[in-house]
Amino acid sequence: MALAGQRDAPEPPDFGILKRLAQDQLVYLLEQLPGRKDLFIEADLMSPLDRIANVSILKQHDVDKLYKVETRPGPGASDQFCFLVRPRVRTMRFIADIVNADKMSGRSRKYKIIFSPQKFYACEMVLEEEGVFGDVTCDEWSFYLLPLDEDIISMELPEFFRDYFLEGDHRWINPIARALQLLSSLYGPFGRTYGIGRCAKMSYELWRDLEEESESEGQGRKPEIGHVFLMDRDTDYVTALCSQVVYEGLVDDTFRIKCGSVDFGPDVTSSDKSIKVLLNSQDKVFSQIRNEHFSRVFGFLSQKSRNLQAQYDRRRGMDIKQMKDFVSQELKGLKQEHRLLSLHIGACESIMKKKTKQDFQETIKAEHSLLEGFDVRESTSFIEEHIDRQVSPVESLRLMCLLSITENGLIPKDYRSLKTQYLQSYGPEHLLTFHNLKRMGLLTEQSAGETLTAVESKVSKLVTDRAAGKITDAFNSLARKSNFRAISKKLGLIPRLDGEYDLKTPRDMAYVFGGAYVPLSCKIIEQVLERRGWQGLEEVVRLLNGNEFCVSGTGGPGRRGRQPARPTALCVPLQTALRGTARPASPSVLSSPSSWAAAPSRRSRRCASWGRREVGRPGEGGERAGATQLEARRALRSALCPASGAHGPAVPVPPAALPGHRRAHPAGYKFIFLTTAITNSARMMEAAIEAKA
Amino acid sequence: MSRVRADEEEYWHSSKFRAFTFDDEDDELSQESKRAVNSLRDIVDDDDDDLERVSWSGEPVGSISWSIKETASGSTGSLDGRDSSLQKGSSSYAALPKQASSYSLSSLFKGRSKLSSFQSLSDALTDTGVKNYAPELRRPKAEYKDYSSDWSPKDTVRRMQRGKVCSLERFRSLQDKLVLLDEAVAGHDGNVITAVLIFLKRTLRREILFRELEVRQVALCHLIYFLRETGEQKFLLDLLRFLDRTEEVALSQYREHLNIQDVEKRREFLKGCIGLPFSAEDTSHIQDHYTLLERQIIIEANDRHLEMAGQSELFRKYPRKASILNMPLVTTLFYSCFYHYTEAEGMFSSPTNLKKTFKIPDKQYVLTALAARAKLRAWGDVDALLTTKNWLGYTKKKAPIGFHRVVEILQRNNAPVQVLQEYVRLVEDVETRLNLATKYKCHDVVIETYRDLKDRIQLTAYKCKVERGSAEEEKIHSILSNTQIRWKN
């Protein structure tokens, strides 16, 4: 199954080092509080921590009992408390309460707070105010990067999305810059850095500052990542908002992939217990179907089970020796595969059941109409009915946002009526949700003056965005116009072709959306890498509200231009959508977290993976490329494919030349994703919903 | 309406990309693969643990999440007691080579001050809790010098960005403070911006601070978020009022209702929210919120009483699963259609009263009432709901939501075929009608539709779907032998 084209792709860097580093540092910090201690862990640090260390490691370093933060210690607690937390005001108050309660009861203990990834001044202020500053010691666990898969690194900071895009807070920019610095010290120096989006730009600037003052370590080291591409999630909300139709995306939408693993419940396991499954390239079955369009997954699984059956069947007619070999050498592998197959088949059935109930087909039709700008009235009534029937609060919001972004805001009459019906169906307190979505620019109302522009863009006449040039300050940029229709036209995001879209051998990245839409973020990366800059994309950049950049050499002036860039691109979406298609393959392109990080959804990831394969790595890609993934990747590859060897600089090849060259000149980019968190539409919508304090 | 639908259908049929379909073929594949996998079970015994080690670090046992659950569930024993299981946990991480990393920590985190436990904003030096500061011993002497040095605003910000301690007390003139703030904003580090704002908030009069922030939007966002996080609501409201952001003032206050558990208090609070400076549109939403909760409290008290008394058959037969308090309007309407359908409009709990009070659109009302009555299998009510009389007294079936939806709702509630087929027959679009009728075995509708389409081939083919010797078969025969019909095939 390996594609010839993957022959020259670079090996991905070994990101296992990141885990070992994190573990070493954690151990070091625990040893700073010698003796037995109880460890309190922040709830949302638990899953990431599970990927770094386990109980026996903690125990070796004198951790006695483990508590979740927000749980009060029991009577038998140790004399030393260690808190492993995110820097949050609420958590500080919890700790202060424990310390103060101990003081009241005359109990003396030692307390240590380990902040991950950084300590914030506001936290110390709270400790000071609560009168416990000095009673506790503080340290930082610089755990910025968690490799979730061979090509995905996550900062596991889902709150970045809300903090930055809703509240306008810049607190996570420093951690993002540090994460980039760490990566570049291990795998850099990077050849070129591209980016688009306000947060991407700020992150880049801070990172550059940090780099400039650190001595240039790694001089003369061979860089493992060639380019870096930073991108803000708000550059491309549409991709994160569309329904996912490739397997991994559907698994995420249905069961929620958390920190790279998923809990399959009894309906999937056909037993009475849930099973936690790690979903990554190590899973031989998953790796082959993760990027496949869902409609192709069943066929694949059924073929696979027939093969498996055949292998088992060989045991008939074996003599004793053969049987012995069979049992000792093959049986284990077959059993494992068997188990994986039944799990994924179970998951598929469960997905089907759920999606059929939710009128998935109709929903997708409505989405496609919105993307194309056809029958907007019909789609609006579909959404209205969706709300009236109380199908799902998050889904209804998602569709409204998609309508708003593709149409540059809702017509005031529609906005009012949809909002009223939404509040009636899902609860009046969602008034706050609407306000938040408006501030993020996800669900807006056209003002009288803008209606004309919207109509223009709908008719696909020349579109002039008068507002874009005027937007200067940060606040306005938070609620800017999306200009989706114009951008889509400019970049050809809606493929026009005759006949059915061939999902088996897709011709472009649109396959991740069943052929309906090429993910905007992936298209931008493709275009920029191909042009080695933003030349010729001025109009697109303007429509995206600017903030683009392109810098050669990221390690300060001294490092510039020393080496030919390796065809690896790091994409740093400030939030990543794993959606499906394109994993840019190039020689490591590192995407930086600020942009994508905000809302990584499974979709983007796929996009990413698409690209990546193309660019790059032959062996691995071949084995694991599921049809979907391959397709996406292939498509990306064609777009990005450099003319020759993997390690040379990427030479742009016009896409038209690709089909012929693909196999002969396989080099391309391999894409690696670094994100603040992986998102999907549901996580984005939930970020806008107000919870109890 | 039907024309539009037809257009849509045509569009989708001609569309080049395949919408996601779960066709039967897939279904069969799934069945087949499932069978294949299941048939393997007898040779594959169930010793899962073996596999777990091989393929997953899904690690139920020995994982940190697992351990915490154990602690939470009240086991007071220390981890020692679980040695055996814990050892096993460690093996699930076998993917990670165990040997020490070749990178030393210190070289990697160089330049990071992991030594800085001392960053009190105001005065790091005055704190003398030395005994607790083991890490401080690692601090090189030279770093202490920093406190006394005069760092420029820019350097101060840079040092703070790197997590180093810097006293801000030196910045006393307003101009110095503002330069410091502007440098912080230019440095793009929200943590430092907030730190400077905390300092300014402590050392400047509110009005002055507000005035300066008004022209510094980024810093303003940080302060607002900080105030929200620390719960300084009064300060926040003052700030928003100063900025004339009246709508945000209103929303910020309204938001507090989420934290009020007691319904009576919540109702009182919402009453107070009605006068807040919302937009006209939102004011009516708030008013509705208040009215809704007020009604719910009345209905809840009444129904709880009814249920406890055990007099009402409806409540006995279908006990309430949850209280109606704080539910959305549509849910409340469903509830009232379920338990109080026949009540006179004067009653607060009657559906018509709700419909009127909250101006619920017809479509929404029919949809909800239909679902509620179908759930009770009150087919007569369903019929009445969809029947309209014109001024001449003729009756006609009408469904503002489309009859395909009606059919779907009824079918989900296991309506008998006789009921179902009456509405399937009313589905306007022929193809949808045929699909639904075939799916739900409404034979009469299928047969009549084929007759109307003059499609002899399909009708003949349908014979095998009906029971031998049934009335339906008879009907097909009689139609097929009818010489009056001019078949198209």
Tab-separated table of C-alpha atoms in Angstrom, chain A residues 169-457:
chain	number	residue	atom	x	y	z
A	169	ASP	CA	-6.449	38.145	26.933
A	170	HIS	CA	-2.850	37.558	25.893
A	171	ARG	CA	-1.765	35.334	28.765
A	172	TRP	CA	-1.035	32.274	26.626
A	173	ILE	CA	1.175	34.014	24.111
A	174	ASN	CA	4.218	33.659	26.297
A	175	PRO	CA	3.731	29.903	26.758
A	176	ILE	CA	3.265	29.571	23.015
A	177	ALA	CA	6.478	31.461	22.373
A	178	ARG	CA	8.297	29.302	24.902
A	179	ALA	CA	6.942	26.166	23.316
A	180	LEU	CA	8.322	27.310	19.990
A	181	GLN	CA	11.611	28.148	21.579
A	182	LEU	CA	11.841	24.704	23.122
A	183	LEU	CA	11.012	23.067	19.841
A	184	SER	CA	13.512	25.099	17.939
A	185	SER	CA	16.227	24.325	20.458
A	186	LEU	CA	15.564	20.623	19.968
A	187	TYR	CA	14.678	20.362	16.300
A	188	GLY	CA	15.642	23.648	14.743
A	189	PRO	CA	16.858	26.072	13.693
A	190	PHE	CA	13.939	26.526	11.342
A	191	GLY	CA	14.487	27.829	7.855
A	192	ARG	CA	11.504	29.997	7.273
A	193	THR	CA	8.641	31.190	9.361
A	194	TYR	CA	5.306	32.103	7.876
A	195	GLY	CA	2.192	33.144	9.628
A	196	ILE	CA	-1.133	34.845	9.501
A	197	GLY	CA	-3.305	36.251	12.227
A	198	ARG	CA	-2.835	38.684	15.046
A	199	CYS	CA	-2.042	36.176	17.706
A	200	ALA	CA	0.293	34.323	15.382
A	201	LYS	CA	2.187	37.515	14.801
A	202	MET	CA	2.435	38.395	18.461
A	203	SER	CA	3.571	34.889	19.310
A	204	TYR	CA	6.193	35.075	16.645
A	205	GLU	CA	7.480	38.404	17.907
A	206	LEU	CA	7.738	37.258	21.474
A	207	TRP	CA	9.398	34.036	20.399
A	208	ARG	CA	11.909	35.972	18.339
A	209	ASP	CA	12.657	38.117	21.385
A	210	LEU	CA	13.266	35.061	23.497
A	211	GLU	CA	15.501	33.523	20.865
A	212	GLU	CA	17.560	36.631	20.449
A	213	GLU	CA	18.724	36.694	23.980
A	214	SER	CA	19.371	33.016	24.425
A	215	GLU	CA	22.793	31.979	23.305
A	216	SER	CA	22.540	30.144	20.077
A	217	GLU	CA	22.697	26.617	21.205
A	218	GLY	CA	22.437	24.027	18.549
A	219	GLN	CA	24.783	25.868	16.285
A	220	GLY	CA	25.624	23.679	13.400
A	221	ARG	CA	23.072	21.115	14.368
A	222	LYS	CA	21.173	19.597	11.522
A	223	PRO	CA	17.705	21.034	11.609
A	224	GLU	CA	14.931	18.514	11.614
A	225	ILE	CA	12.151	20.941	10.847
A	226	GLY	CA	12.345	23.200	7.845
A	227	HIS	CA	9.528	25.668	7.989
A	228	VAL	CA	7.169	26.989	10.537
A	229	PHE	CA	3.684	28.196	9.775
A	230	LEU	CA	1.698	29.967	12.444
A	231	MET	CA	-1.968	30.527	12.021
A	232	ASP	CA	-4.852	31.870	14.077
A	233	ARG	CA	-7.978	29.806	14.380
A	234	ASP	CA	-10.123	32.779	13.461
A	235	THR	CA	-8.524	32.817	10.047
A	236	ASP	CA	-10.559	29.740	9.331
A	237	TYR	CA	-13.572	29.097	11.484
A	238	VAL	CA	-15.477	27.402	8.710
A	239	THR	CA	-13.281	24.330	8.668
A	240	ALA	CA	-13.814	23.773	12.344
A	241	LEU	CA	-17.545	24.330	12.034
A	242	CYS	CA	-18.394	21.861	9.289
A	243	SER	CA	-19.531	18.340	10.070
A	244	GLN	CA	-16.687	15.910	9.977
A	245	VAL	CA	-17.090	12.917	7.725
A	246	VAL	CA	-13.806	11.097	8.023
A	247	TYR	CA	-13.487	8.382	10.602
A	248	GLU	CA	-11.267	10.063	13.148
A	249	GLY	CA	-13.370	13.195	13.026
A	250	LEU	CA	-16.561	11.257	13.539
A	251	VAL	CA	-15.058	9.369	16.448
A	252	ASP	CA	-14.121	12.694	17.985
A	253	ASP	CA	-17.533	14.224	17.368
A	254	THR	CA	-19.307	11.178	18.720
A	255	PHE	CA	-17.145	9.987	21.607
A	256	ARG	CA	-14.782	12.902	22.230
A	257	ILE	CA	-11.142	12.072	21.849
A	258	LYS	CA	-9.364	13.361	24.887
A	259	CYS	CA	-5.633	13.733	24.942
A	260	GLY	CA	-5.301	11.201	22.154
A	261	SER	CA	-7.455	8.530	23.706
A	262	VAL	CA	-11.123	7.759	23.722
A	263	ASP	CA	-13.487	5.944	26.037
A	264	PHE	CA	-15.563	3.454	24.150
A	265	GLY	CA	-18.684	2.760	26.176
A	266	PRO	CA	-20.653	-0.462	26.509
A	267	ASP	CA	-22.533	0.127	23.263
A	268	VAL	CA	-19.244	-0.082	21.382
A	269	THR	CA	-17.488	-2.800	23.334
A	270	SER	CA	-20.610	-4.982	23.473
A	271	SER	CA	-19.822	-5.771	27.046
A	272	ASP	CA	-20.751	-4.031	30.252
A	273	LYS	CA	-17.561	-2.078	30.648
A	274	SER	CA	-15.964	0.855	28.910
A	275	ILE	CA	-12.571	0.563	27.334
A	276	LYS	CA	-10.066	3.339	27.018
A	277	VAL	CA	-8.287	3.199	23.701
A	278	LEU	CA	-5.277	5.143	22.619
A	279	LEU	CA	-5.888	6.366	19.089
A	280	ASN	CA	-2.699	6.975	17.189
A	281	SER	CA	-0.513	5.654	14.464
A	282	GLN	CA	0.441	2.679	16.608
A	283	ASP	CA	-3.059	1.294	16.287
A	284	LYS	CA	-2.727	-0.705	13.086
A	285	VAL	CA	-6.400	-0.703	12.307
A	286	PHE	CA	-7.117	2.871	13.272
A	287	SER	CA	-4.135	4.219	11.418
A	288	GLN	CA	-5.528	2.816	8.217
A	289	ILE	CA	-9.020	4.194	8.547
A	290	ARG	CA	-8.562	7.398	10.490
A	291	ASN	CA	-8.442	9.597	7.410
A	292	GLU	CA	-10.963	7.670	5.355
A	293	HIS	CA	-14.297	9.064	4.410
A	294	PHE	CA	-16.752	7.262	6.616
A	295	SER	CA	-18.591	5.691	3.728
A	296	ARG	CA	-15.476	3.713	2.916
A	297	VAL	CA	-14.647	2.544	6.388
A	298	PHE	CA	-17.094	-0.341	6.583
A	299	GLY	CA	-15.868	-1.828	3.376
A	300	PHE	CA	-12.350	-1.644	4.635
A	301	LEU	CA	-13.140	-3.190	7.981
A	302	SER	CA	-15.083	-5.999	6.447
A	303	GLN	CA	-12.252	-6.797	4.059
A	304	LYS	CA	-9.916	-6.731	6.979
A	305	SER	CA	-11.987	-9.161	8.994
A	306	ARG	CA	-12.175	-11.551	6.081
A	307	ASN	CA	-8.393	-11.491	5.837
A	308	LEU	CA	-8.156	-12.097	9.489
A	309	GLN	CA	-10.503	-15.022	9.233
A	310	ALA	CA	-8.383	-16.464	6.464
A	311	GLN	CA	-5.289	-16.226	8.601
A	312	TYR	CA	-6.983	-17.993	11.456
A	313	ASP	CA	-8.247	-20.616	9.080
A	314	ARG	CA	-4.756	-21.567	8.084
A	315	ARG	CA	-4.472	-23.355	11.348
A	316	ARG	CA	-6.704	-26.082	10.045
A	317	GLY	CA	-4.594	-28.805	8.585
A	318	MET	CA	-1.482	-27.737	10.414
A	319	ASP	CA	0.632	-30.361	12.035
A	320	ILE	CA	1.742	-30.005	15.593
A	321	LYS	CA	4.931	-28.174	14.864
A	322	GLN	CA	3.285	-25.702	12.556
A	323	MET	CA	0.601	-25.173	15.108
A	324	LYS	CA	3.204	-24.508	17.721
A	325	ASP	CA	4.854	-21.895	15.555
A	326	PHE	CA	1.528	-20.379	14.748
A	327	VAL	CA	0.612	-20.032	18.376
A	328	SER	CA	3.944	-18.672	19.420
A	329	GLN	CA	4.488	-16.286	16.556
A	330	GLU	CA	1.258	-15.159	15.040
A	331	LEU	CA	-1.598	-15.755	17.355
A	332	LYS	CA	-0.912	-12.837	19.607
A	333	GLY	CA	-0.792	-10.364	16.762
A	334	LEU	CA	-3.943	-11.790	15.261
A	335	LYS	CA	-5.745	-11.603	18.555
A	336	GLN	CA	-4.790	-8.018	18.987
A	337	GLU	CA	-5.922	-7.149	15.522
A	338	HIS	CA	-9.120	-9.009	16.126
A	339	ARG	CA	-9.817	-6.996	19.178
A	340	LEU	CA	-9.073	-3.710	17.457
A	341	LEU	CA	-11.326	-4.664	14.594
A	342	SER	CA	-14.270	-5.434	16.806
A	343	LEU	CA	-13.813	-2.162	18.639
A	344	HIS	CA	-13.717	-0.075	15.489
A	345	ILE	CA	-16.633	-1.938	13.982
A	346	GLY	CA	-18.536	-1.325	17.193
A	347	ALA	CA	-17.624	2.338	17.046
A	348	CYS	CA	-18.775	2.605	13.427
A	349	GLU	CA	-22.127	1.106	14.254
A	350	SER	CA	-22.573	3.401	17.168
A	351	ILE	CA	-21.701	6.411	15.025
A	352	MET	CA	-24.162	5.329	12.356
A	353	LYS	CA	-26.930	4.886	14.842
A	354	LYS	CA	-26.417	8.287	16.323
A	355	LYS	CA	-25.986	10.118	13.063
A	356	THR	CA	-28.996	8.500	11.473
A	357	LYS	CA	-31.103	9.652	14.362
A	358	GLN	CA	-29.892	13.204	13.921
A	359	ASP	CA	-30.738	13.517	10.234
A	360	PHE	CA	-27.092	13.634	9.387
A	361	GLN	CA	-27.688	13.582	5.661
A	362	GLU	CA	-30.028	16.515	5.749
A	363	THR	CA	-27.642	18.422	7.950
A	364	ILE	CA	-24.809	17.847	5.541
A	365	LYS	CA	-26.939	18.953	2.639
A	366	ALA	CA	-27.730	22.155	4.459
A	367	GLU	CA	-24.064	22.705	5.234
A	368	HIS	CA	-23.064	22.189	1.642
A	369	SER	CA	-25.648	24.708	0.515
A	370	LEU	CA	-24.278	27.209	2.985
A	371	LEU	CA	-20.733	26.655	1.771
A	372	GLU	CA	-21.791	27.175	-1.800
A	373	GLY	CA	-24.145	30.015	-1.026
A	374	PHE	CA	-27.138	28.337	-2.631
A	375	ASP	CA	-30.635	28.254	-1.215
A	376	VAL	CA	-29.766	30.245	1.828
A	377	ARG	CA	-33.454	30.583	2.683
A	378	GLU	CA	-33.907	26.843	2.641
A	379	SER	CA	-30.929	26.362	4.901
A	380	THR	CA	-32.204	29.002	7.247
A	381	SER	CA	-35.509	27.197	7.606
A	382	PHE	CA	-33.656	23.960	8.129
A	383	ILE	CA	-31.764	25.551	11.003
A	384	GLU	CA	-34.983	26.977	12.372
A	385	GLU	CA	-36.578	23.570	12.403
A	386	HIS	CA	-33.464	22.100	13.954
A	387	ILE	CA	-33.877	24.553	16.812
A	388	ASP	CA	-37.606	24.012	17.139
A	389	ARG	CA	-37.142	20.287	17.455
A	390	GLN	CA	-34.529	20.719	20.186
A	391	VAL	CA	-32.198	18.424	18.291
A	392	SER	CA	-29.064	19.573	20.092
A	393	PRO	CA	-28.154	22.944	21.578
A	394	VAL	CA	-24.559	22.754	20.396
A	395	GLU	CA	-25.443	21.566	16.893
A	396	SER	CA	-28.008	24.312	16.444
A	397	LEU	CA	-25.455	26.906	17.458
A	398	ARG	CA	-22.910	25.427	15.114
A	399	LEU	CA	-25.254	25.679	12.140
A	400	MET	CA	-26.163	29.255	12.990
A	401	CYS	CA	-22.485	30.161	13.181
A	402	LEU	CA	-21.832	28.521	9.860
A	403	LEU	CA	-24.675	30.495	8.351
A	404	SER	CA	-23.347	33.690	9.862
A	405	ILE	CA	-19.773	33.215	8.703
A	406	THR	CA	-20.600	32.157	5.202
A	407	GLU	CA	-23.075	35.005	4.798
A	408	ASN	CA	-21.034	37.646	6.606
A	409	GLY	CA	-23.615	37.869	9.337
A	410	LEU	CA	-27.307	37.133	9.539
A	411	ILE	CA	-29.979	39.422	8.197
A	412	PRO	CA	-31.349	41.261	11.273
A	413	LYS	CA	-34.785	39.711	10.872
A	414	ASP	CA	-33.359	36.189	10.792
A	415	TYR	CA	-30.998	36.914	13.633
A	416	ARG	CA	-33.810	38.042	15.866
A	417	SER	CA	-36.120	35.218	15.010
A	418	LEU	CA	-33.497	32.462	15.289
A	419	LYS	CA	-32.269	33.883	18.548
A	420	THR	CA	-35.772	34.042	20.010
A	421	GLN	CA	-36.517	30.494	19.006
A	422	TYR	CA	-33.186	29.317	20.300
A	423	LEU	CA	-33.816	30.872	23.694
A	424	GLN	CA	-37.253	29.278	23.779
A	425	SER	CA	-35.937	25.856	22.859
A	426	TYR	CA	-32.750	25.693	24.862
A	427	GLY	CA	-33.145	28.165	27.687
A	428	PRO	CA	-33.195	31.947	28.118
A	429	GLU	CA	-29.769	32.067	29.760
A	430	HIS	CA	-28.282	31.484	26.298
A	431	LEU	CA	-28.719	35.191	25.852
A	432	LEU	CA	-25.183	35.264	27.229
A	433	THR	CA	-24.042	32.707	24.678
A	434	PHE	CA	-25.299	34.869	21.831
A	435	HIS	CA	-23.500	37.836	23.234
A	436	ASN	CA	-20.256	35.864	23.444
A	437	LEU	CA	-20.565	34.502	19.932
A	438	LYS	CA	-21.140	37.983	18.644
A	439	ARG	CA	-17.990	39.212	20.317
A	440	MET	CA	-15.996	36.392	18.804
A	441	GLY	CA	-17.414	37.239	15.410
A	442	LEU	CA	-18.869	33.774	15.093
A	443	LEU	CA	-22.514	34.755	15.050
A	444	THR	CA	-23.223	38.294	13.996
A	445	GLU	CA	-25.960	40.450	12.619
A	446	GLN	CA	-25.515	42.382	9.429
A	447	SER	CA	-25.782	46.062	10.019
A	448	ALA	CA	-27.832	48.015	7.549
A	449	GLY	CA	-24.821	49.235	5.601
A	450	GLU	CA	-23.329	45.817	5.204
A	451	THR	CA	-26.277	44.149	3.638
A	452	LEU	CA	-25.331	45.456	0.272
A	453	THR	CA	-21.865	43.986	0.533
A	454	ALA	CA	-23.299	40.656	1.457
A	455	VAL	CA	-25.568	40.659	-1.506
A	456	GLU	CA	-22.715	41.589	-3.755
A	457	SER	CA	-20.597	38.773	-2.490
